[in-house]
mmCIF file of C-alpha atoms and ligand atoms in Angstrom:
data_model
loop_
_atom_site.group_PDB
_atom_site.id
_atom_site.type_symbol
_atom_site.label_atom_id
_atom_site.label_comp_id
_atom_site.label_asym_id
_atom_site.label_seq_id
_atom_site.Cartn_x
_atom_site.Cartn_y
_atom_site.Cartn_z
ATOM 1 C CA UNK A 1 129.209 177.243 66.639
ATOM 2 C CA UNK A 2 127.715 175.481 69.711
ATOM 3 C CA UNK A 3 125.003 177.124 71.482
ATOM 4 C CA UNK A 4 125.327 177.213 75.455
ATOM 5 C CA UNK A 5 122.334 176.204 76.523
ATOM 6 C CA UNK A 6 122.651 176.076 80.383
ATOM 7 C CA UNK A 7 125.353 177.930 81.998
ATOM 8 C CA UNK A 8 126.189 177.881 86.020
ATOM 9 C CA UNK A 9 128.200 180.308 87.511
ATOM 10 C CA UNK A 10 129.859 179.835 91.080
ATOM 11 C CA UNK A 11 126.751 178.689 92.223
ATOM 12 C CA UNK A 12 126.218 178.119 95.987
ATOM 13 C CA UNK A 13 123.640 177.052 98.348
ATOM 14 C CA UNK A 14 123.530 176.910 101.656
ATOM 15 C CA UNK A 15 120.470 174.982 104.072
ATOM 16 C CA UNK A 16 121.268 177.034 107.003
ATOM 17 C CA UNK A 17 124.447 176.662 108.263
ATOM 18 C CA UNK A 18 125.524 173.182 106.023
ATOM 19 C CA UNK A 19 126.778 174.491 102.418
ATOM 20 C CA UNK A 20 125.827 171.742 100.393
ATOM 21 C CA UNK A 21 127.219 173.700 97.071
ATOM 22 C CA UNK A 22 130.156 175.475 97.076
ATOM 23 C CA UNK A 23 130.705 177.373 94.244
ATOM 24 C CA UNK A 24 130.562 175.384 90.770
ATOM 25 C CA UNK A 25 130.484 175.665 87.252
ATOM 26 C CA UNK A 26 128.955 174.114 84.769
ATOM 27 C CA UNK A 27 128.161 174.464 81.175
ATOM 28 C CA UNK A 28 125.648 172.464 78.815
ATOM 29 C CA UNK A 29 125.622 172.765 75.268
ATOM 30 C CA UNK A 30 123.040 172.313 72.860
ATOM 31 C CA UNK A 31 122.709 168.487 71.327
ATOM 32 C CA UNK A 32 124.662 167.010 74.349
ATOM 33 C CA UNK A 33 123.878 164.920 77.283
ATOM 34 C CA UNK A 34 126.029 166.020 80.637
ATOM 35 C CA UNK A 35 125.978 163.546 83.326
ATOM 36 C CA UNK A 36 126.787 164.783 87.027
ATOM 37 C CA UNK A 37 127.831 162.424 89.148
ATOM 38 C CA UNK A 38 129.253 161.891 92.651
ATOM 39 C CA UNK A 39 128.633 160.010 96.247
ATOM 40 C CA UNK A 40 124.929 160.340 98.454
ATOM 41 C CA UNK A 41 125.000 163.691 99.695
ATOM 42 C CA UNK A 42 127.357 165.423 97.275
ATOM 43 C CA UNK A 43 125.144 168.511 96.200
ATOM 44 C CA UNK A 44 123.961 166.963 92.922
ATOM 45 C CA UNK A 45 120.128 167.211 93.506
ATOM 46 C CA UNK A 46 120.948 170.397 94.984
ATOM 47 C CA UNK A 47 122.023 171.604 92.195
ATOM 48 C CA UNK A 48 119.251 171.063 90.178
ATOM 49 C CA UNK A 49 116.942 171.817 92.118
ATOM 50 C CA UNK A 50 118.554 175.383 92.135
ATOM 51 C CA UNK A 51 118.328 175.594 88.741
ATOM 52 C CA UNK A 52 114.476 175.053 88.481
ATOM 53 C CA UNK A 53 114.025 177.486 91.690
ATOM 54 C CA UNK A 54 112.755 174.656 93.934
ATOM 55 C CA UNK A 55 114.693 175.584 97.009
ATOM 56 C CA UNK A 56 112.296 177.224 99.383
ATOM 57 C CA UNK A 57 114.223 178.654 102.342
ATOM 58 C CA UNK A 58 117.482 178.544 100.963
ATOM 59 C CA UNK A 59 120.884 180.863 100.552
ATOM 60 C CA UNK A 60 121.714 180.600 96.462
ATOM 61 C CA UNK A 61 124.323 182.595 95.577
ATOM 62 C CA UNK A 62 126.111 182.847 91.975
ATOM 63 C CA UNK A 63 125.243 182.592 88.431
ATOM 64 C CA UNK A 64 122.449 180.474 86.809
ATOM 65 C CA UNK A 65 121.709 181.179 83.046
ATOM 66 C CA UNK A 66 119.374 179.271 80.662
ATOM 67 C CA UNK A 67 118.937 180.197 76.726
ATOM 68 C CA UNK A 68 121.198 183.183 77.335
ATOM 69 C CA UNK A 69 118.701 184.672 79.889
ATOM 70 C CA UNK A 70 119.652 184.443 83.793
ATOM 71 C CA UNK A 71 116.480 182.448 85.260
ATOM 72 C CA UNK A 72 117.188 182.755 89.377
ATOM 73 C CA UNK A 73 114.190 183.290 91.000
ATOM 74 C CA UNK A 74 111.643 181.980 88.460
ATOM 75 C CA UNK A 75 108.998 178.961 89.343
ATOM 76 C CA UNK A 76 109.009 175.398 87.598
ATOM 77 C CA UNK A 77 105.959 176.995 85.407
ATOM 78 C CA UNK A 78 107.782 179.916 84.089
ATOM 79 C CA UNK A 79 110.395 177.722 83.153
ATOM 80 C CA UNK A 80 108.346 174.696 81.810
ATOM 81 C CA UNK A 81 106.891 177.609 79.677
ATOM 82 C CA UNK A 82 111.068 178.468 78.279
ATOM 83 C CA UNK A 83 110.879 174.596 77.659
ATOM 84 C CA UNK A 84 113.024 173.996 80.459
ATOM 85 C CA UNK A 85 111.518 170.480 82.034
ATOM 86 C CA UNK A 86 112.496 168.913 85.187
ATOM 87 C CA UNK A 87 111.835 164.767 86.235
ATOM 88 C CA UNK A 88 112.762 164.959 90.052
ATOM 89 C CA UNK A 89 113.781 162.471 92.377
ATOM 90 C CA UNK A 90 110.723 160.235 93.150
ATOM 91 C CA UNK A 91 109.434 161.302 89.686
ATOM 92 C CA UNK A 92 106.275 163.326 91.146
ATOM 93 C CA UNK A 93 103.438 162.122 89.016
ATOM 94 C CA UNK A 94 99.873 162.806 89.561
ATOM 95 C CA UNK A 95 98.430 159.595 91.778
ATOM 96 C CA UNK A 96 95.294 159.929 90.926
ATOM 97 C CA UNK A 97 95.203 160.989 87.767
ATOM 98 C CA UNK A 98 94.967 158.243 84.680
ATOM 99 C CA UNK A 99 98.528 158.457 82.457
ATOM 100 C CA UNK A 100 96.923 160.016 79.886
ATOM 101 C CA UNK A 101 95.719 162.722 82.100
ATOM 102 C CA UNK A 102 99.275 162.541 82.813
ATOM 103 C CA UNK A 103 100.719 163.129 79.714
ATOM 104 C CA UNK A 104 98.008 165.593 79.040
ATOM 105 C CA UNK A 105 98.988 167.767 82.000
ATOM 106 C CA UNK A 106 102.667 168.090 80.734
ATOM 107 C CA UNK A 107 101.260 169.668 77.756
ATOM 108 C CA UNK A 108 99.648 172.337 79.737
ATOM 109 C CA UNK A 109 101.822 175.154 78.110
ATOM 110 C CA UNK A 110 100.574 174.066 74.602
ATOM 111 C CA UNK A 111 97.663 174.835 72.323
ATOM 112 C CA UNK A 112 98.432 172.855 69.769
ATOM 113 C CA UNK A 113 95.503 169.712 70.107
ATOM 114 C CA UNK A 114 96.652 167.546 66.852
ATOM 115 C CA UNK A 115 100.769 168.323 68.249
ATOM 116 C CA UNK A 116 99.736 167.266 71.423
ATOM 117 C CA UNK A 117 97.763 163.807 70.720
ATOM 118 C CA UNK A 118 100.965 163.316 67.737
ATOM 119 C CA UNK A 119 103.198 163.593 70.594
ATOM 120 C CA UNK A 120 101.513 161.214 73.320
ATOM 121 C CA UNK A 121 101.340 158.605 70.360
ATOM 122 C CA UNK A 122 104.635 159.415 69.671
ATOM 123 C CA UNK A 123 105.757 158.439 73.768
ATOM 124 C CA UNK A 124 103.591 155.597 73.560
ATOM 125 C CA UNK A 125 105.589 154.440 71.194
ATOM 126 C CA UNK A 126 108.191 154.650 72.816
ATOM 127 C CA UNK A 127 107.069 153.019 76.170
ATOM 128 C CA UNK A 128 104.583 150.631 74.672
ATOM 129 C CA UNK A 129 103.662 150.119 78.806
ATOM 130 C CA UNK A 130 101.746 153.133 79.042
ATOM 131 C CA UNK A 131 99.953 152.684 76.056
ATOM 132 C CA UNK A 132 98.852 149.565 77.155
ATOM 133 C CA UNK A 133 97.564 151.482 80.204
ATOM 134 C CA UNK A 134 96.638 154.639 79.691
ATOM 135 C CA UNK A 135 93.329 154.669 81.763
ATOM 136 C CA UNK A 136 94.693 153.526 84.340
ATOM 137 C CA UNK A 137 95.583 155.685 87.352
ATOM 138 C CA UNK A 138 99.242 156.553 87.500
ATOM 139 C CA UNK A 139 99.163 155.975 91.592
ATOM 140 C CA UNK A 140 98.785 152.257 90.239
ATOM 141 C CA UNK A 141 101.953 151.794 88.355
ATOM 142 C CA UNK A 142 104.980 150.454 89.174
ATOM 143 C CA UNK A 143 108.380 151.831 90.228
ATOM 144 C CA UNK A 144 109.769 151.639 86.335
ATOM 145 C CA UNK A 145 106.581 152.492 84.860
ATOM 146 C CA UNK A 146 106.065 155.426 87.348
ATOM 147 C CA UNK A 147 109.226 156.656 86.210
ATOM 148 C CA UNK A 148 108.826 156.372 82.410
ATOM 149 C CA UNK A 149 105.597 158.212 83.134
ATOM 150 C CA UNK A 150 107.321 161.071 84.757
ATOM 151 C CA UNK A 151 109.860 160.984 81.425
ATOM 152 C CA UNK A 152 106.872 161.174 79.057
ATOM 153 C CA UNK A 153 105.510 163.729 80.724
ATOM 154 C CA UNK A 154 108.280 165.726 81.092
ATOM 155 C CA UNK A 155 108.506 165.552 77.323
ATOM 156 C CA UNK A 156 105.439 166.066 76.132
ATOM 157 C CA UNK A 157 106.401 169.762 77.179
ATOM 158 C CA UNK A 158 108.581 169.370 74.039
ATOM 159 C CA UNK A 159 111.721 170.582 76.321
ATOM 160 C CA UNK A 160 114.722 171.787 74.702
ATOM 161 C CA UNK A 161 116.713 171.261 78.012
ATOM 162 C CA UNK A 162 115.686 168.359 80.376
ATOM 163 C CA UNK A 163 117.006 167.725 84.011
ATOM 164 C CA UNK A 164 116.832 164.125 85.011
ATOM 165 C CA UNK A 165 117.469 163.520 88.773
ATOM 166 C CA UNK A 166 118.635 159.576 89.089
ATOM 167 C CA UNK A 167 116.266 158.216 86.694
ATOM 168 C CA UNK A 168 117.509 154.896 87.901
ATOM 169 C CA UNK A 169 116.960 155.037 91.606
ATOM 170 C CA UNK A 170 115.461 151.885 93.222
ATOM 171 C CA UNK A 171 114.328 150.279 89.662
ATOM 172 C CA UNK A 172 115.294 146.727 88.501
ATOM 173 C CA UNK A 173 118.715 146.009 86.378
ATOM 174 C CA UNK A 174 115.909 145.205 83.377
ATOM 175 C CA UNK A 175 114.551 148.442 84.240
ATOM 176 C CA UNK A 176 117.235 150.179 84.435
ATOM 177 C CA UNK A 177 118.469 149.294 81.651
ATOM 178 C CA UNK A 178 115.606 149.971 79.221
ATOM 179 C CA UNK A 179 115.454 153.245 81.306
ATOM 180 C CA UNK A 180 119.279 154.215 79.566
ATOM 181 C CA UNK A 181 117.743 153.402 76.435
ATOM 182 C CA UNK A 182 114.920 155.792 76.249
ATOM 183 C CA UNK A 183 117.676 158.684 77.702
ATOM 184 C CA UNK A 184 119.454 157.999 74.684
ATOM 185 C CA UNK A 185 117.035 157.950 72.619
ATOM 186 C CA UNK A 186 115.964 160.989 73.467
ATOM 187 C CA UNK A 187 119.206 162.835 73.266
ATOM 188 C CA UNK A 188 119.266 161.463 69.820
ATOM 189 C CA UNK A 189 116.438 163.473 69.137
ATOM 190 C CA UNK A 190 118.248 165.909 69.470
ATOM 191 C CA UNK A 191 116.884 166.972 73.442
ATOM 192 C CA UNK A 192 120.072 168.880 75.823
ATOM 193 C CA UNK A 193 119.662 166.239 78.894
ATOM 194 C CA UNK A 194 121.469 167.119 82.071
ATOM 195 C CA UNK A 195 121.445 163.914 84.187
ATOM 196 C CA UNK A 196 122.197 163.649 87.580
ATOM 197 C CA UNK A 197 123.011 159.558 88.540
ATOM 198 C CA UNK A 198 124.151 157.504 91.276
ATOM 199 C CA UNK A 199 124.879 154.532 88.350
ATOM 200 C CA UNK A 200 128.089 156.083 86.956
ATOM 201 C CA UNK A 201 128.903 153.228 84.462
ATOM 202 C CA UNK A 202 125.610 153.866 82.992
ATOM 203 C CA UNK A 203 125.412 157.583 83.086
ATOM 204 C CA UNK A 204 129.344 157.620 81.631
ATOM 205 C CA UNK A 205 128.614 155.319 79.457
ATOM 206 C CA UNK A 206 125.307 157.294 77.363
ATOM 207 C CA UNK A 207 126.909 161.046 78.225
ATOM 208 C CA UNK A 208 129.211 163.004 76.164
ATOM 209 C CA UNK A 209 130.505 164.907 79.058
ATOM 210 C CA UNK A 210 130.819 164.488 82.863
ATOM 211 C CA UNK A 211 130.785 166.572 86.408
ATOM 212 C CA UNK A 212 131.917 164.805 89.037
ATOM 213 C CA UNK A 213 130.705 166.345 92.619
ATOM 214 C CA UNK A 214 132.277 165.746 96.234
ATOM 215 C CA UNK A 215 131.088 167.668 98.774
ATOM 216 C CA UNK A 216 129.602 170.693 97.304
ATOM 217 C CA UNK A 217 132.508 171.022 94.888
ATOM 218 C CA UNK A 218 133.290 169.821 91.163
ATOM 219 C CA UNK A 219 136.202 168.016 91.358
ATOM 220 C CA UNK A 220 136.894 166.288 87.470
ATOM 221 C CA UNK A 221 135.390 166.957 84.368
ATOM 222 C CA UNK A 222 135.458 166.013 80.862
ATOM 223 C CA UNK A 223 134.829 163.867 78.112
ATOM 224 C CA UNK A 224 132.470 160.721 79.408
ATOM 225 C CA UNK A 225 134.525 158.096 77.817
ATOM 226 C CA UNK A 226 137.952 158.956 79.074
ATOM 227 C CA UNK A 227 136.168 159.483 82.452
ATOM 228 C CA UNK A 228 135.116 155.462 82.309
ATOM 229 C CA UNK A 229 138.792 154.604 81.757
ATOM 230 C CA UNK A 230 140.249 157.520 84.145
ATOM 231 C CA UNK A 231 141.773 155.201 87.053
ATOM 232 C CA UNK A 232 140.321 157.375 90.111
ATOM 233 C CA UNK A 233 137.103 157.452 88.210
ATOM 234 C CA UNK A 234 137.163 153.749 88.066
ATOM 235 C CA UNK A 235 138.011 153.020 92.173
ATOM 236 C CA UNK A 236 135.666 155.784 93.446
ATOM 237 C CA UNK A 237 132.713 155.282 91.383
ATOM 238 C CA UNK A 238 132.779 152.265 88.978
ATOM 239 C CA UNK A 239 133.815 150.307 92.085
ATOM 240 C CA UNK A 240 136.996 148.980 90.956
ATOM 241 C CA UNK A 241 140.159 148.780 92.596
HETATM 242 P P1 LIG B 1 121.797 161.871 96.860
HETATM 243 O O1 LIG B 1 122.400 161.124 95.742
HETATM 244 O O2 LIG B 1 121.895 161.163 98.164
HETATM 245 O O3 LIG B 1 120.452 162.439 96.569
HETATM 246 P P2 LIG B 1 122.985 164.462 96.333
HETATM 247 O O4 LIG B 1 124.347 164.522 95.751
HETATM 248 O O5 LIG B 1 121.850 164.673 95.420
HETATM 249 O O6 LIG B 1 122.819 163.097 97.094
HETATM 250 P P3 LIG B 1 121.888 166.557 97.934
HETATM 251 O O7 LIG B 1 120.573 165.909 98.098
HETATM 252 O O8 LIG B 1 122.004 167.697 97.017
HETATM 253 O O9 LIG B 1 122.972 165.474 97.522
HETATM 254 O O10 LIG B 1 122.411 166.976 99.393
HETATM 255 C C1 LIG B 1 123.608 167.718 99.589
HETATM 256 C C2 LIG B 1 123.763 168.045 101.076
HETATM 257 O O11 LIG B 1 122.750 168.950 101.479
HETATM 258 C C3 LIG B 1 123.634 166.837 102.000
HETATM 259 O O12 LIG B 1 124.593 166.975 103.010
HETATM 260 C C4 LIG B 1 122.235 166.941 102.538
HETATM 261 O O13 LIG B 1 122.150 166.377 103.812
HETATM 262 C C5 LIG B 1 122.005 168.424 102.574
HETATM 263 N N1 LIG B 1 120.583 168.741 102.389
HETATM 264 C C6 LIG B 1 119.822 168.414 101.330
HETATM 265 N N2 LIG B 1 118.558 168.872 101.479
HETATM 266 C C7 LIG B 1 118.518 169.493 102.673
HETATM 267 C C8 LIG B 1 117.498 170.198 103.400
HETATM 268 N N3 LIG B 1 116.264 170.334 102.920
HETATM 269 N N4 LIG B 1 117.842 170.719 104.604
HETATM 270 C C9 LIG B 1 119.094 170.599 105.089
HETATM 271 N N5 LIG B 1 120.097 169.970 104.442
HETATM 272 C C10 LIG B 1 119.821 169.427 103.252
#
């Protein structure tokens, strides 16, 4: 039996008087990667950012449930802590802090010291970049690198649910592209991704499922693949006619 790992519930917010979401659902299962796509202004990071509580001055209304426990209300610590990690849009690292400070602070909810140094060999690894740099301050970096930082970070939390929030966003095709490849990699691991993109080949392409968002609303879902050859799919997002 699949486990549901993230489950949304008629979920609305409201910035004043503009609703931005209008009452969705959404489910993520353990093991897959969901992709939620849709047009600039849609509700997507809105949504997420509902589910990790960072909506300051907000209306959110409806149901938001992680690991069978309803988490409304709790801060991005509590729920780092219930291995719930979030990269956000402009990936948020620490300027002035080296990238292995980094990497270090996205352990914070661990004690394990041999775990944790496994782990940031393990992510250097796996972006051989940051290795090559880890003294360096992360204000330094570029765009790509910034953002792979942000990923590693996120992960050395050892997550089992992560929220990415368009990974892809003003990085180069090469970038991009080796960007995918890590998200996949990851999910092979094993990690529950929920990834919010404006690059809907790409996103379509590496997810199992798919949300697609219009103006506060979910208006198709399903399997990823038949998404990429659904014909409306193709001329609204994959810009095709
Ligand atoms: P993008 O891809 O451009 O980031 P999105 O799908 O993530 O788009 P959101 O950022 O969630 O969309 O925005 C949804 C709607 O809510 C938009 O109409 C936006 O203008 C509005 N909105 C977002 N943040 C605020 C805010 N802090 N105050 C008022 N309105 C907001």
């Amino acid at each position: 039996m699949t486990t549901t790992v993230l489950k949304i519930a008629g979920l609305k917010v409201a910035y004043g008087g503009i609703q931005a979401v209008k009452g969705i659902d959404l489910d993520v299962r353990q093991g897959e990667l969901i992709t939620l796509i849709g047009a600039n202004g849609a509700g997507k990071t809105t949504t997420l950012k509902a589910i990790t509580g960072t909506l300051p001055e907000c209306r959110v209304d409806g149901h938001i449930e992680y690991a069978g426990q309803a988490i409304k209300g709790l801060g991005s610590f509590e729920l780092v802590r219930k291995k719930l990690a979030m990269v956000p849009e402009g990936r948020g690292v620490f300027t002035r802090m080296s990238i292995q400070e980094n990497l270090l602070m996205g352990a914070f909810t661990r004690n394990d010291k041999q775990g944790i140094a496994d782990d940031m060999e393990k992510w250097f690894a796996v972006f051989p970049r940051l290795k090559e740099r880890a003294a360096q301050m992360a204000g330094t970096l570029s765009g790509g690198e910034q953002q792979m930082l942000a990923m590693a970070r996120a992960l050395m939390s050892h997550p089992q649910l992560l929220l990415l929030d368009e990974p892809s966003m003003g990085l180069s095709p090469i970038m991009v592209e080796k960007i995918f490849e890590v998200i996949r990699s990851v999910a092979a691991q094993g990690i529950t991704i929920l990834l919010v993109e404006q690059n809907a080949r790409l996103a379509l392409q590496a997810a199992h499922r798919a949300y697609v968002m219009e103006s506060g609303l979910i208006t198709m879902q399903g399997d990823a693949q038949q998404m990429l050859n659904d014909p409306k799919v193709r001329e609204a997002y994959l810009g095709e006619a």
